[in-house]
Amino acid sequence: GQNIDQPTEMTATEGAIVQINCTYQTSGFNGLFWYQQHAGEAPTFLSYNVLDGLEEKGRFSSFLSRSKGYSYLLLKELQMKDSASYLCAVMDSNYQLIWGAGTKLIIKP
Amino acid sequence: ETGVTQTPRHLVMGMTNKKSLKCEQHLGHNAMYWYKQSAKKPLELMFVYNFKEQTENNSVPSRFSPECPNSSHLFLHLHTLQPEDSALYLCASSQDGGTSGSDEQFFGPGTRLTVL
């Protein structure tokens, strides 16, 4: 079966750095997405990786290793507004998105 | 504001009621999706429409009935629901309908459904 694993919850301190991991086992691979979802709001797109390596976008970076079935989202200089759930999703060989259950990130002052 | 709107935002209904959820996208996309989101569970894809044609139906019970009159509007008709159907129902749209890897989905804010 297809499976996406990510931690259920993480806590970090304002101003610090946090890394949210995602491992996947899917039938085929056509890219990996990270979305951010604030409580009661729509998920919004953060990043897309299809090749191995690091993609940097401001305070957020996303890394992919296809051989290891592994990705992480790195958030730097954490702000209180970064408190949200972070969803990892993989597009399989049928171009269907397979979703993880999300990681709830709690930022403390 | 993602360009995808959903109404109503909150809905409480009894098991014998009939109601409809509405989704509208203002992005000129060709594909629209219905997802169910339950607490601490992955997003569950329910239905996919590409160019108004249904291309996915992931074994969803018949008490959920989708309708896509045009590429900008999507409805989910609900009847004789069960309490376990209580969840957040999200609508999304994308440009290519999942025919390219980078086909980003844009989500609406969802309808929080409670079935009594």
mmCIF file of N, CA and C in Angstrom, chain A residues 11-16 36 38-39 59-60 75-86 105-109:
data_model
loop_
_atom_site.group_PDB
_atom_site.id
_atom_site.type_symbol
_atom_site.label_atom_id
_atom_site.label_comp_id
_atom_site.label_asym_id
_atom_site.label_seq_id
_atom_site.Cartn_x
_atom_site.Cartn_y
_atom_site.Cartn_z
ATOM 1 N N THR A 11 7.099 20.880 18.763
ATOM 2 C CA THR A 11 7.114 22.163 19.462
ATOM 3 C C THR A 11 8.471 22.808 19.249
ATOM 4 N N ALA A 12 8.488 24.117 19.014
ATOM 5 C CA ALA A 12 9.738 24.843 18.819
ATOM 6 C C ALA A 12 9.584 26.235 19.416
ATOM 7 N N THR A 13 10.722 26.912 19.534
ATOM 8 C CA THR A 13 10.745 28.239 20.157
ATOM 9 C C THR A 13 10.856 29.322 19.093
ATOM 10 N N GLU A 14 10.194 30.409 19.334
ATOM 11 C CA GLU A 14 10.259 31.568 18.435
ATOM 12 C C GLU A 14 11.720 31.950 18.181
ATOM 13 N N GLY A 15 12.046 32.186 16.911
ATOM 14 C CA GLY A 15 13.407 32.549 16.538
ATOM 15 C C GLY A 15 14.308 31.379 16.212
ATOM 16 N N ALA A 16 13.891 30.186 16.566
ATOM 17 C CA ALA A 16 14.721 28.988 16.356
ATOM 18 C C ALA A 16 14.493 28.398 14.962
ATOM 19 N N GLN A 36 0.906 24.290 4.009
ATOM 20 C CA GLN A 36 0.691 24.815 5.359
ATOM 21 C C GLN A 36 -0.801 25.012 5.572
ATOM 22 N N HIS A 38 -3.293 26.634 8.531
ATOM 23 C CA HIS A 38 -3.643 27.216 9.824
ATOM 24 C C HIS A 38 -5.012 26.693 10.237
ATOM 25 N N ALA A 39 -5.212 26.637 11.542
ATOM 26 C CA ALA A 39 -6.452 26.096 12.090
ATOM 27 C C ALA A 39 -7.661 26.815 11.491
ATOM 28 N N ARG A 59 12.398 31.970 4.318
ATOM 29 C CA ARG A 59 12.700 31.296 5.587
ATOM 30 C C ARG A 59 12.447 29.785 5.507
ATOM 31 N N PHE A 60 11.773 29.354 4.446
ATOM 32 C CA PHE A 60 11.406 27.940 4.308
ATOM 33 C C PHE A 60 12.284 27.269 3.244
ATOM 34 N N LEU A 75 12.210 25.197 8.600
ATOM 35 C CA LEU A 75 11.699 26.533 8.869
ATOM 36 C C LEU A 75 12.708 27.261 9.758
ATOM 37 N N LYS A 76 13.189 28.407 9.285
ATOM 38 C CA LYS A 76 14.177 29.186 10.032
ATOM 39 C C LYS A 76 13.522 30.427 10.636
ATOM 40 N N GLU A 77 14.204 30.980 11.639
ATOM 41 C CA GLU A 77 13.755 32.232 12.281
ATOM 42 C C GLU A 77 12.252 32.168 12.572
ATOM 43 N N LEU A 78 11.875 31.151 13.309
ATOM 44 C CA LEU A 78 10.457 30.881 13.542
ATOM 45 C C LEU A 78 9.727 32.088 14.117
ATOM 46 N N GLN A 79 8.512 32.275 13.595
ATOM 47 C CA GLN A 79 7.634 33.332 14.091
ATOM 48 C C GLN A 79 6.361 32.682 14.620
ATOM 49 N N MET A 80 5.668 33.396 15.489
ATOM 50 C CA MET A 80 4.453 32.856 16.087
ATOM 51 C C MET A 80 3.444 32.466 15.001
ATOM 52 N N LYS A 81 3.418 33.221 13.903
ATOM 53 C CA LYS A 81 2.461 32.937 12.830
ATOM 54 C C LYS A 81 2.759 31.628 12.095
ATOM 55 N N ASP A 82 3.929 31.024 12.365
ATOM 56 C CA ASP A 82 4.260 29.736 11.749
ATOM 57 C C ASP A 82 3.557 28.572 12.449
ATOM 58 N N SER A 83 2.903 28.859 13.565
ATOM 59 C CA SER A 83 2.116 27.815 14.239
ATOM 60 C C SER A 83 0.995 27.380 13.303
ATOM 61 N N ALA A 84 1.036 26.123 12.883
ATOM 62 C CA ALA A 84 0.108 25.608 11.878
ATOM 63 C C ALA A 84 0.368 24.121 11.728
ATOM 64 N N SER A 85 -0.442 23.482 10.898
ATOM 65 C CA SER A 85 -0.152 22.105 10.498
ATOM 66 C C SER A 85 0.552 22.123 9.152
ATOM 67 N N TYR A 86 1.514 21.216 8.988
ATOM 68 C CA TYR A 86 2.283 21.125 7.749
ATOM 69 C C TYR A 86 2.029 19.756 7.128
ATOM 70 N N LEU A 105 2.603 22.053 14.259
ATOM 71 C CA LEU A 105 3.764 22.745 14.805
ATOM 72 C C LEU A 105 3.304 23.819 15.784
ATOM 73 N N ILE A 106 3.797 23.732 17.010
ATOM 74 C CA ILE A 106 3.468 24.695 18.056
ATOM 75 C C ILE A 106 4.701 25.534 18.314
ATOM 76 N N ILE A 107 4.557 26.861 18.207
ATOM 77 C CA ILE A 107 5.661 27.781 18.453
ATOM 78 C C ILE A 107 5.438 28.442 19.809
ATOM 79 N N LYS A 108 6.458 28.379 20.665
ATOM 80 C CA LYS A 108 6.371 29.000 21.985
ATOM 81 C C LYS A 108 7.256 30.236 22.036
ATOM 82 N N PRO A 109 6.831 31.251 22.780
ATOM 83 C CA PRO A 109 7.642 32.486 22.871
ATOM 84 C C PRO A 109 8.979 32.243 23.544
#
